[in-house]
Amino acid sequence: MPANAPAAPALRASDLTRCRHRIHRAATLPRGVVLPAEPTSVAQRKDAAADHREDVRARLADDYRRHHPRGSWNEDVHGEALAAADLAALPDRVWNARLPQERDTLRAGGVDLLLRDDVHGGYIPVIVVNHKVTDPGSGATTSPMGEWAPHADPHRKMRGQTRDQVRLAHVTRMLEGLGLATPVQVGGAIGYDADCIVAYELGGDGGILEQYDARFADRQAVARGLVDTAPARIAECASCPFWNDLTGSDGRTVDGCGTVLRERHDVSLVATGHRGTMLRAAGIGTIDRLAAWQGRGPDEWHGGGFDDTVVSARAWLVDEPLVRRGAHVTVPRADVEVDVDMESYQEHGAYLWGTLLTDAGVDLGYRPFATWDPVPTDDEARSFAEFWTWLMRLRDGALAEGRTFAAYCYSQNAENKWLLGSATRFQGYPAVPPVEEVRAFIESDHWVDIFEYVGENFVSPRGRGLKVLARFAGFDWRDDDAGGEASMAWYRAAVGLDGDAPAHDQRTRVLEYNEDDVRATKALREWMSEAAADEVPSIDDLPVPGEAELRAVEAALG
């Protein structure tokens, strides 16, 4: 560890489910180097989680005080104060318990809610999270909100959430250190729906706590510089402050992981996560070595896509962002075409269905179907029904005239989720279609996912995001900040979620962004059917490194 590096940083529960090398970078960051501000997307997720916690806090506090007028509900209590209190004086409920950092272990953190265990003593930790913790089904163990009475739930099945289990184990060990933990080693999580507490058994051989202890020991050794780590590209890199180069107060540059990996031609740049690990195990550590591969994949490779990974490596070496699979590029076209893009706000609802109608090649303009009442709202049913009625009228009219019809989206998972979800939630509202009708449309040839056709026609080493590929068709967005995460902030302002008056200019911004998305989809599919075959190189055009070239590159890379 460099002499000017700070002492080993505190280890929070979130550190235990993130990149090990990130912990090493944080522990060895030279003094004077300031990390960049967290990405807007990360800040927005934190804000949304904070809003959710506050909603749950207000609900729980009100319910507890109403039903337990002689009980004690305390907030923002420091763990040391709890540990020093007489056992009989401990509050029944503690919201936002701030636990002291453990100097010997480096553990740091807190917990959203502590429920006093009147049977066994100590506290049961409960975390509040802004994601789902159950699905419809059976087999989960749940407890009523604000109480601890776990029972087998016939209506819910557990969602495996490693990060939640790690958080509960982390705070349990901290509570044990203070003498405040229930001896039965249980904990709970309140999820996005906030309709129950999911109960976890933490102890037992091979259980959550035992797995946590092994994970913590590893991260603790990394933080203290006792084990070596190396960078590799994973999904987390997209929001990691150590990916790009950093600059210290003395002007000295600290290489980011991205720079290091590019200089090494590291194979994880084209095979992220576990796939990169499998390739290294097979002796393929560089992009060059992967690009030279001939024949079937290595035995360590599991799953499909190996051939595409080899193509991506060859394309990376010659800086080709898109490669054509075959001689022709095919994508469905129709007489009447509608491009569709949906905007939702977290899990609260779909507030906007944007459409772009093209009839016989003539652009007839953008039409949005929106509600500006904050979702969830019954007005969402109205906007969804209007969108669906309009779309089906176009389809049925075209087919009745003997003409072809297609509606297009880009990556249908989100649209399908909210098409089916809206039909389910608002069943019985005026003009809302039956779920079976929506499902039949989704499964028909009239609903076309351009994302899938991109995958069928191209290998795209830089990803298949619409904003990456639409630029091949010469399309660009009007707003430099255009993106799904940014639109969340625009929406909050547009409907006044933060307590301010609704900002009509942000409504315009959202609508323009949505319109650009549907126009981008149209531009991309038209380019695919009209020009892509001539403008994009084929797989056969990519050079394959020879052995002599490989040896020269590997010698240069060291």
Coordinates of C-alpha atoms in Angstrom, one line a residue:
M1 CA 0.0 0.0 0.0
P2 CA 1.4 3.4 -1.0
A3 CA 2.7 5.5 1.9
N4 CA 0.4 8.4 1.1
A5 CA -2.7 6.1 0.9
P6 CA -5.3 6.5 3.6
A7 CA -6.0 3.8 6.1
A8 CA -8.2 0.9 5.1
P9 CA -11.7 2.2 4.5
A10 CA -14.8 1.2 6.3
L11 CA -16.7 -1.8 4.9
R12 CA -20.4 -1.4 4.5
A13 CA -22.8 -4.1 3.4
S14 CA -22.9 -2.7 -0.1
D15 CA -19.1 -3.3 -0.5
L16 CA -19.6 -7.0 0.0
T17 CA -21.7 -7.4 -3.2
R18 CA -19.6 -5.2 -5.4
C19 CA -16.3 -5.6 -7.3
R20 CA -13.4 -6.8 -5.1
H21 CA -11.0 -4.6 -7.1
R22 CA -13.1 -1.6 -6.4
I23 CA -12.4 -2.1 -2.7
H24 CA -8.7 -2.3 -3.4
R25 CA -8.8 0.9 -5.5
A26 CA -10.6 2.7 -2.6
A27 CA -8.1 1.5 -0.1
T28 CA -5.1 2.5 -2.1
L29 CA -6.4 5.8 -3.6
P30 CA -3.7 8.4 -3.1
R31 CA -4.5 11.4 -1.0
G32 CA -5.6 14.4 -2.9
V33 CA -7.4 12.4 -5.6
V34 CA -11.0 13.3 -5.6
L35 CA -13.6 10.8 -7.0
P36 CA -16.1 12.1 -9.5
A37 CA -19.6 12.8 -8.5
E38 CA -21.8 9.7 -8.7
P39 CA -23.7 9.2 -11.9
T40 CA -27.2 10.8 -12.1
S41 CA -28.7 7.3 -12.4
V42 CA -27.1 6.3 -9.1
A43 CA -28.2 9.5 -7.4
Q44 CA -31.8 9.0 -8.7
R45 CA -32.0 5.5 -7.4
K46 CA -30.8 6.7 -4.0
D47 CA -33.3 9.4 -4.0
A48 CA -36.1 7.0 -4.9
A49 CA -35.0 4.6 -2.2
A50 CA -35.0 7.4 0.4
D51 CA -38.5 8.5 -0.7
H52 CA -39.7 4.9 -0.3
R53 CA -38.1 4.5 3.1
E54 CA -39.8 7.8 4.3
D55 CA -43.2 6.5 3.1
V56 CA -42.7 3.3 5.0
R57 CA -41.4 5.1 8.1
A58 CA -44.4 7.4 8.2
R59 CA -46.8 4.4 7.8
L60 CA -45.2 2.2 10.4
A61 CA -44.8 5.0 12.9
D62 CA -48.4 6.0 12.6
D63 CA -49.7 2.5 12.8
Y64 CA -47.5 1.6 15.8
R65 CA -48.5 4.7 17.8
R66 CA -52.1 4.2 17.0
H67 CA -52.2 0.5 18.0
H68 CA -49.6 0.7 20.8
P69 CA -50.3 4.0 22.7
R70 CA -48.0 2.9 25.6
G71 CA -45.3 1.6 23.4
S72 CA -42.0 3.3 22.5
W73 CA -41.1 4.3 18.9
N74 CA -37.7 6.0 18.7
E75 CA -36.0 7.4 15.7
D76 CA -32.4 8.2 14.8
V77 CA -30.9 6.5 17.8
H78 CA -27.2 5.7 18.0
G79 CA -26.3 2.1 18.6
E80 CA -23.9 3.0 21.5
A81 CA -26.8 4.6 23.3
L82 CA -28.9 1.5 22.9
A83 CA -26.0 -0.7 24.1
A84 CA -25.5 1.4 27.2
A85 CA -29.2 1.5 28.2
D86 CA -30.8 -0.7 30.7
L87 CA -32.4 -3.7 29.0
A88 CA -35.8 -2.8 30.5
A89 CA -35.6 0.7 29.0
L90 CA -34.9 -0.3 25.4
P91 CA -37.4 1.1 23.0
D92 CA -39.9 -1.3 21.4
R93 CA -39.1 0.0 17.9
V94 CA -36.1 1.9 16.6
W95 CA -36.1 3.6 13.2
N96 CA -32.8 4.4 11.6
A97 CA -30.5 2.9 14.2
R98 CA -27.0 4.3 13.5
L99 CA -24.4 1.7 14.5
P100 CA -20.8 2.6 15.4
Q101 CA -18.0 1.6 13.1
E102 CA -16.1 -1.4 14.4
R103 CA -12.4 -0.4 14.5
D104 CA -11.2 -4.0 14.7
T105 CA -13.3 -5.4 11.8
L106 CA -13.8 -2.2 9.7
R107 CA -17.6 -2.9 9.7
A108 CA -19.8 0.2 9.3
G109 CA -23.5 0.7 8.7
G110 CA -26.9 1.0 10.2
V111 CA -30.4 -0.5 9.9
D112 CA -33.7 0.9 8.9
L113 CA -35.8 -0.7 11.7
L114 CA -35.2 -2.7 14.9
L115 CA -38.0 -4.7 16.3
R116 CA -37.5 -5.7 20.0
D117 CA -37.7 -9.5 20.4
D118 CA -39.9 -9.8 23.5
V119 CA -39.5 -13.6 23.6
H120 CA -35.8 -14.1 23.2
G121 CA -34.4 -10.6 23.9
G122 CA -32.4 -8.3 21.7
Y123 CA -33.5 -6.8 18.4
I124 CA -34.6 -8.2 15.1
P125 CA -33.2 -6.1 12.2
V126 CA -35.5 -5.2 9.3
I127 CA -34.3 -3.4 6.2
V128 CA -36.5 -1.4 3.8
V129 CA -35.6 -1.8 0.1
N130 CA -36.9 -0.2 -3.1
H131 CA -37.2 -3.5 -5.1
K132 CA -39.5 -6.5 -5.0
V133 CA -38.8 -9.1 -2.4
T134 CA -41.6 -11.6 -3.3
D135 CA -43.5 -12.8 -6.4
P136 CA -47.0 -14.3 -6.6
G137 CA -46.8 -17.9 -5.5
S138 CA -46.3 -19.7 -2.2
G139 CA -43.6 -20.8 0.1
A140 CA -42.2 -17.5 1.4
T141 CA -42.2 -16.8 5.2
T142 CA -43.7 -13.4 5.9
S143 CA -44.8 -11.3 8.8
P144 CA -47.3 -8.5 9.1
M145 CA -45.9 -5.0 8.7
G146 CA -44.4 -3.6 11.9
E147 CA -44.8 -6.8 13.8
W148 CA -42.8 -10.1 14.0
A149 CA -45.1 -13.0 13.6
P150 CA -43.6 -15.0 10.7
H151 CA -45.7 -17.6 9.0
A152 CA -45.8 -19.6 5.8
D153 CA -47.4 -17.4 3.1
P154 CA -49.7 -19.1 0.7
H155 CA -49.8 -16.1 -1.7
R156 CA -46.1 -15.2 -2.0
K157 CA -42.8 -16.9 -3.0
M158 CA -39.4 -15.6 -2.1
R159 CA -37.3 -13.6 -4.5
G160 CA -33.7 -14.5 -4.0
Q161 CA -32.0 -11.2 -3.2
T162 CA -28.3 -11.8 -2.2
R163 CA -27.8 -8.1 -1.4
D164 CA -30.7 -8.1 1.1
Q165 CA -29.3 -11.2 2.8
V166 CA -25.9 -9.7 3.0
R167 CA -27.2 -6.5 4.5
L168 CA -29.1 -8.4 7.2
A169 CA -26.1 -10.6 8.0
H170 CA -23.9 -7.5 8.2
V171 CA -26.1 -5.6 10.6
T172 CA -26.7 -8.8 12.6
R173 CA -23.0 -9.2 13.3
M174 CA -22.8 -5.5 14.3
L175 CA -25.7 -5.9 16.7
E176 CA -24.1 -9.0 18.1
G177 CA -21.0 -6.9 18.8
L178 CA -23.1 -4.5 20.8
G179 CA -25.0 -7.2 22.6
L180 CA -28.2 -6.1 20.9
A181 CA -29.0 -9.0 18.5
T182 CA -31.7 -11.5 19.0
P183 CA -30.1 -14.9 19.7
V184 CA -32.4 -16.7 17.1
Q185 CA -30.6 -15.0 14.2
V186 CA -33.4 -13.8 12.1
G187 CA -34.1 -10.7 10.1
G188 CA -36.6 -9.2 7.7
A189 CA -37.0 -7.1 4.5
I190 CA -39.8 -4.7 3.5
G191 CA -39.8 -4.5 -0.3
Y192 CA -41.2 -2.2 -2.9
D193 CA -44.8 -3.3 -2.4
A194 CA -44.5 -2.7 1.4
D195 CA -47.3 -5.1 2.2
C196 CA -45.4 -7.5 4.5
I197 CA -42.0 -8.3 6.0
V198 CA -40.2 -11.1 4.3
A199 CA -38.6 -13.2 7.1
Y200 CA -35.1 -14.7 6.7
E201 CA -33.5 -17.4 8.8
L202 CA -29.9 -16.2 9.0
G203 CA -28.2 -18.9 11.0
G204 CA -27.5 -22.6 10.6
D205 CA -24.7 -24.6 8.9
G206 CA -24.1 -23.2 5.4
G207 CA -26.7 -20.5 6.1
I208 CA -26.7 -16.8 5.3
L209 CA -24.5 -15.8 8.2
E210 CA -21.9 -18.4 7.4
Q211 CA -21.8 -17.4 3.8
Y212 CA -21.6 -13.8 4.8
D213 CA -18.6 -14.4 7.1
A214 CA -16.6 -16.0 4.3
R215 CA -17.5 -13.1 2.0
F216 CA -16.6 -10.5 4.7
A217 CA -13.3 -12.1 5.5
D218 CA -12.3 -11.9 1.8
R219 CA -13.3 -8.2 1.4
Q220 CA -11.6 -7.4 4.7
A221 CA -8.4 -8.9 3.4
V222 CA -8.7 -6.9 0.2
A223 CA -9.3 -3.7 2.1
R224 CA -6.2 -4.3 4.3
G225 CA -4.0 -5.1 1.3
L226 CA -3.5 -8.7 2.3
V227 CA -4.6 -10.2 -1.1
D228 CA -4.1 -9.1 -4.7
T229 CA -6.9 -8.2 -7.0
A230 CA -6.9 -7.3 -10.7
P231 CA -9.3 -5.2 -12.8
A232 CA -11.9 -6.9 -15.1
R233 CA -14.8 -5.4 -16.9
I234 CA -18.2 -6.2 -15.3
A235 CA -21.6 -4.6 -15.3
E236 CA -20.7 -2.5 -12.3
C237 CA -18.0 -0.7 -14.3
A238 CA -20.6 1.5 -16.0
S239 CA -21.2 3.4 -12.7
C240 CA -17.8 2.9 -11.0
P241 CA -15.8 6.0 -10.2
F242 CA -12.6 4.1 -10.8
W243 CA -13.3 3.2 -14.5
N244 CA -12.1 6.4 -16.0
D245 CA -8.7 8.2 -15.2
L246 CA -8.6 10.3 -12.1
T247 CA -6.5 13.4 -11.4
G248 CA -4.9 14.3 -8.1
S249 CA -4.4 17.8 -6.6
D250 CA -0.8 17.7 -7.9
G251 CA -2.0 17.1 -11.4
R252 CA -0.8 13.5 -11.5
T253 CA -3.1 11.1 -13.3
V254 CA -4.2 7.9 -11.8
D255 CA -5.1 5.4 -14.5
G256 CA -8.7 4.1 -14.4
C257 CA -9.5 0.5 -14.8
G258 CA -10.7 1.2 -18.4
T259 CA -7.3 2.6 -19.4
V260 CA -5.5 -0.4 -17.8
L261 CA -7.7 -3.0 -19.5
R262 CA -7.4 -1.3 -22.9
E263 CA -3.7 -1.1 -22.7
R264 CA -3.6 -4.8 -21.8
H265 CA -6.2 -5.7 -24.6
D266 CA -7.9 -7.5 -21.7
V267 CA -10.4 -10.1 -22.9
S268 CA -13.1 -8.8 -20.5
L269 CA -13.6 -5.8 -22.7
V270 CA -15.5 -8.0 -25.1
A271 CA -16.5 -10.8 -22.7
T272 CA -17.7 -9.3 -19.5
G273 CA -18.2 -10.9 -16.1
H274 CA -18.2 -14.6 -15.8
R275 CA -17.5 -15.1 -19.5
G276 CA -14.2 -13.3 -19.2
T277 CA -13.4 -15.5 -16.2
M278 CA -14.1 -18.7 -18.3
L279 CA -11.9 -17.5 -21.1
R280 CA -9.0 -16.7 -18.7
A281 CA -9.4 -20.2 -17.3
A282 CA -9.0 -21.5 -20.9
G283 CA -5.8 -19.5 -21.3
I284 CA -7.4 -16.7 -23.4
G285 CA -6.5 -13.5 -21.6
T286 CA -6.2 -11.0 -24.4
I287 CA -8.6 -9.9 -27.1
D288 CA -6.0 -10.8 -29.7
R289 CA -5.8 -14.4 -28.5
L290 CA -9.6 -14.6 -28.6
A291 CA -9.7 -13.1 -32.1
A292 CA -7.4 -15.7 -33.4
W293 CA -9.5 -18.6 -32.1
Q294 CA -10.7 -21.2 -34.7
G295 CA -13.2 -23.9 -34.2
R296 CA -15.5 -24.8 -31.3
G297 CA -15.3 -23.0 -28.0
P298 CA -13.2 -24.0 -25.1
D299 CA -14.5 -26.7 -22.7
E300 CA -14.8 -24.1 -19.9
W301 CA -17.3 -22.0 -22.0
H302 CA -20.9 -22.5 -21.0
G303 CA -23.9 -21.2 -22.8
G304 CA -24.2 -19.8 -26.4
G305 CA -22.7 -16.8 -28.0
F306 CA -19.1 -17.9 -28.2
D307 CA -18.8 -17.3 -32.0
D308 CA -20.2 -13.8 -31.5
T309 CA -17.6 -13.2 -28.8
V310 CA -14.9 -14.1 -31.2
V311 CA -16.3 -11.8 -33.9
S312 CA -16.5 -9.0 -31.3
A313 CA -12.8 -9.5 -30.5
R314 CA -11.9 -9.3 -34.2
A315 CA -14.1 -6.2 -34.6
W316 CA -12.5 -4.5 -31.5
L317 CA -9.0 -4.9 -33.0
V318 CA -10.0 -3.0 -36.1
D319 CA -12.4 -0.6 -34.3
E320 CA -15.5 -1.8 -36.1
P321 CA -18.6 -1.0 -34.0
L322 CA -21.0 -3.1 -36.0
V323 CA -20.6 -6.2 -38.2
R324 CA -23.1 -7.8 -40.6
R325 CA -23.8 -11.6 -40.2
G326 CA -24.9 -12.3 -43.8
A327 CA -25.2 -10.9 -47.2
H328 CA -28.6 -9.5 -46.6
V329 CA -30.3 -7.5 -43.8
T330 CA -33.9 -8.3 -43.2
V331 CA -36.5 -6.5 -41.1
P332 CA -40.3 -6.7 -41.4
R333 CA -41.9 -3.7 -43.2
A334 CA -45.6 -2.9 -43.7
D335 CA -48.0 -0.6 -45.4
V336 CA -49.1 1.0 -42.1
E337 CA -46.3 1.3 -39.6
V338 CA -46.4 2.5 -36.0
D339 CA -43.3 3.0 -33.8
V340 CA -44.1 2.8 -30.1
D341 CA -42.1 3.8 -27.0
M342 CA -43.3 3.7 -23.4
E343 CA -42.1 5.8 -20.5
S344 CA -42.6 4.5 -16.9
Y345 CA -41.6 5.8 -13.5
Q346 CA -39.9 3.1 -11.5
E347 CA -42.5 0.5 -10.7
H348 CA -45.3 3.0 -10.1
G349 CA -46.8 3.0 -13.6
A350 CA -46.5 3.8 -17.3
Y351 CA -47.3 7.4 -17.8
L352 CA -46.7 7.8 -21.5
W353 CA -47.2 5.8 -24.7
G354 CA -45.5 7.6 -27.6
T355 CA -46.4 6.7 -31.2
L356 CA -45.2 7.6 -34.7
L357 CA -47.5 6.7 -37.6
T358 CA -46.2 6.1 -41.1
D359 CA -48.7 5.3 -43.9
A360 CA -47.4 4.2 -47.3
G361 CA -44.0 5.7 -46.5
V362 CA -45.5 9.1 -45.4
D363 CA -44.7 10.3 -41.9
L364 CA -48.0 11.3 -40.3
G365 CA -46.4 12.6 -37.1
Y366 CA -45.9 11.8 -33.5
R367 CA -48.8 11.3 -31.1
P368 CA -48.4 10.9 -27.3
F369 CA -50.9 9.3 -24.9
A370 CA -50.0 10.6 -21.5
T371 CA -51.2 11.2 -18.0
W372 CA -49.5 14.0 -15.9
D373 CA -51.1 12.9 -12.7
P374 CA -48.3 11.4 -10.6
V375 CA -48.4 7.6 -11.0
P376 CA -49.8 5.4 -9.8
T377 CA -53.1 7.0 -10.7
D378 CA -56.4 5.9 -12.2
D379 CA -55.8 8.4 -15.0
E380 CA -53.2 6.0 -16.2
A381 CA -56.0 3.7 -17.2
R382 CA -57.5 6.4 -19.4
S383 CA -54.3 7.2 -21.2
F384 CA -53.5 3.4 -21.7
A385 CA -57.0 2.7 -23.0
E386 CA -56.8 5.6 -25.5
F387 CA -53.5 4.4 -26.8
W388 CA -54.7 0.8 -27.1
T389 CA -58.0 1.8 -28.8
W390 CA -56.1 4.0 -31.3
L391 CA -53.6 1.3 -32.1
M392 CA -56.2 -1.4 -32.6
R393 CA -58.3 0.9 -34.8
L394 CA -55.3 1.4 -37.1
R395 CA -54.5 -2.3 -37.2
D396 CA -58.0 -3.4 -37.9
G397 CA -58.6 -0.7 -40.5
A398 CA -55.4 -1.6 -42.4
L399 CA -56.3 -5.3 -42.4
A400 CA -59.8 -4.6 -43.5
E401 CA -58.5 -2.8 -46.5
G402 CA -56.1 -5.7 -47.4
R403 CA -53.1 -3.8 -46.3
T404 CA -50.3 -4.9 -44.0
F405 CA -49.7 -3.5 -40.5
A406 CA -46.8 -3.6 -38.1
A407 CA -46.1 -1.9 -34.7
Y408 CA -42.5 -1.6 -33.7
C409 CA -40.7 -1.2 -30.4
Y410 CA -37.1 -1.4 -29.4
S411 CA -36.5 -4.2 -26.8
Q412 CA -40.0 -5.3 -26.0
N413 CA -39.5 -6.5 -22.4
A414 CA -40.4 -3.1 -20.9
E415 CA -43.3 -2.4 -23.3
N416 CA -44.7 -6.0 -22.8
K417 CA -44.4 -5.7 -19.1
W418 CA -46.5 -2.5 -19.0
L419 CA -48.9 -3.6 -21.7
L420 CA -49.9 -6.7 -19.8
G421 CA -49.5 -5.0 -16.4
S422 CA -51.8 -2.1 -17.4
A423 CA -54.4 -4.4 -18.8
T424 CA -54.3 -6.5 -15.5
R425 CA -54.3 -3.5 -13.1
F426 CA -57.1 -1.6 -14.8
Q427 CA -59.3 -4.5 -15.9
G428 CA -62.9 -3.2 -15.8
Y429 CA -62.0 0.4 -16.5
P430 CA -63.6 2.0 -19.6
A431 CA -62.0 0.7 -22.9
V432 CA -59.2 -1.2 -21.1
P433 CA -58.7 -4.4 -23.1
P434 CA -58.8 -7.9 -21.7
V435 CA -55.4 -9.3 -20.8
E436 CA -55.9 -12.1 -23.4
E437 CA -56.3 -9.6 -26.2
V438 CA -53.1 -7.8 -25.2
R439 CA -51.2 -11.1 -25.0
A440 CA -52.5 -12.2 -28.4
F441 CA -51.2 -8.9 -30.0
I442 CA -47.8 -9.3 -28.3
E443 CA -47.5 -12.8 -29.7
S444 CA -48.6 -11.9 -33.2
D445 CA -46.5 -10.9 -36.2
H446 CA -48.0 -7.4 -35.9
W447 CA -45.7 -6.6 -32.9
V448 CA -42.1 -6.3 -34.0
D449 CA -39.1 -6.0 -31.7
I450 CA -36.3 -4.2 -33.7
F451 CA -33.8 -5.1 -31.0
E452 CA -34.3 -8.8 -31.9
Y453 CA -33.8 -8.1 -35.6
V454 CA -30.6 -6.2 -34.8
G455 CA -29.3 -9.4 -33.0
E456 CA -30.4 -11.6 -36.0
N457 CA -28.6 -9.4 -38.5
F458 CA -25.6 -8.0 -36.7
V459 CA -22.9 -8.5 -34.1
S460 CA -22.5 -5.3 -32.2
P461 CA -19.3 -5.2 -30.1
R462 CA -20.4 -1.9 -28.4
G463 CA -23.8 -3.2 -27.5
R464 CA -27.2 -3.1 -29.0
G465 CA -28.5 0.1 -27.3
L466 CA -30.8 2.2 -29.5
K467 CA -28.6 5.3 -28.9
V468 CA -25.6 3.5 -30.1
L469 CA -27.1 2.0 -33.3
A470 CA -29.5 4.7 -34.4
R471 CA -26.5 6.9 -35.1
F472 CA -25.6 4.5 -37.9
A473 CA -28.8 5.7 -39.5
G474 CA -27.7 9.3 -39.1
F475 CA -30.1 10.0 -36.2
D476 CA -29.3 11.9 -33.0
W477 CA -31.3 13.1 -30.0
R478 CA -32.1 16.7 -29.5
D479 CA -31.3 16.7 -25.8
D480 CA -27.6 16.0 -25.0
D481 CA -28.8 14.4 -21.7
A482 CA -31.3 12.1 -23.3
G483 CA -31.6 8.8 -21.5
G484 CA -33.9 6.7 -19.4
E485 CA -32.3 7.7 -16.1
A486 CA -32.4 11.4 -17.0
S487 CA -36.0 11.2 -18.0
M488 CA -36.8 10.0 -14.4
A489 CA -35.6 13.4 -13.1
W490 CA -37.5 15.2 -15.8
Y491 CA -40.7 13.3 -14.9
R492 CA -40.3 14.2 -11.2
A493 CA -40.2 17.8 -12.1
A494 CA -42.9 17.5 -14.7
V495 CA -45.5 16.3 -12.2
G496 CA -44.1 18.1 -9.1
L497 CA -43.1 15.0 -7.1
D498 CA -40.6 17.0 -5.1
G499 CA -43.2 19.4 -3.8
D500 CA -42.7 22.1 -6.4
A501 CA -45.3 23.2 -8.9
P502 CA -45.4 20.9 -12.0
A503 CA -42.8 22.1 -14.5
H504 CA -44.4 22.3 -17.9
D505 CA -41.1 22.8 -19.7
Q506 CA -40.0 19.4 -18.3
R507 CA -43.2 17.9 -19.7
T508 CA -42.1 19.2 -23.1
R509 CA -38.6 17.8 -22.5
V510 CA -40.0 14.3 -21.7
L511 CA -42.3 14.4 -24.8
E512 CA -39.4 15.5 -27.1
Y513 CA -37.2 12.7 -25.7
N514 CA -40.0 10.1 -26.2
E515 CA -40.6 11.4 -29.7
D516 CA -36.9 11.1 -30.5
D517 CA -36.9 7.5 -29.3
V518 CA -39.7 6.5 -31.7
R519 CA -38.1 8.4 -34.5
A520 CA -34.8 6.7 -33.8
T521 CA -36.5 3.3 -34.0
K522 CA -38.0 4.3 -37.3
A523 CA -34.7 5.6 -38.7
L524 CA -32.9 2.5 -37.6
R525 CA -35.3 0.0 -39.1
E526 CA -35.5 1.9 -42.4
W527 CA -31.7 2.1 -42.6
M528 CA -31.5 -1.6 -41.9
S529 CA -33.8 -2.5 -44.8
E530 CA -32.4 0.1 -47.2
A531 CA -28.7 0.8 -46.6
A532 CA -27.2 -1.4 -43.9
A533 CA -26.1 -4.3 -46.3
D534 CA -23.9 -1.9 -48.2
E535 CA -22.6 0.2 -45.3
V536 CA -21.7 -2.4 -42.7
P537 CA -18.8 -4.9 -43.1
S538 CA -19.5 -8.5 -42.9
I539 CA -18.0 -11.1 -40.5
D540 CA -15.9 -12.4 -43.4
D541 CA -14.3 -9.0 -43.9
L542 CA -12.7 -9.0 -40.5
P543 CA -9.0 -10.0 -40.3
V544 CA -7.9 -12.9 -38.1
P545 CA -4.6 -12.5 -36.3
G546 CA -1.9 -15.0 -37.2
E547 CA 0.4 -16.7 -34.7
A548 CA 3.4 -14.5 -35.6
E549 CA 1.2 -11.4 -35.1
L550 CA -0.1 -12.8 -31.8
R551 CA 3.4 -13.3 -30.5
A552 CA 4.5 -9.8 -31.4
V553 CA 1.4 -8.3 -29.7
E554 CA 1.8 -10.3 -26.6
A555 CA 5.5 -9.4 -26.4
A556 CA 4.6 -5.8 -26.7
L557 CA 2.0 -6.1 -24.0
G558 CA 4.5 -7.8 -21.7

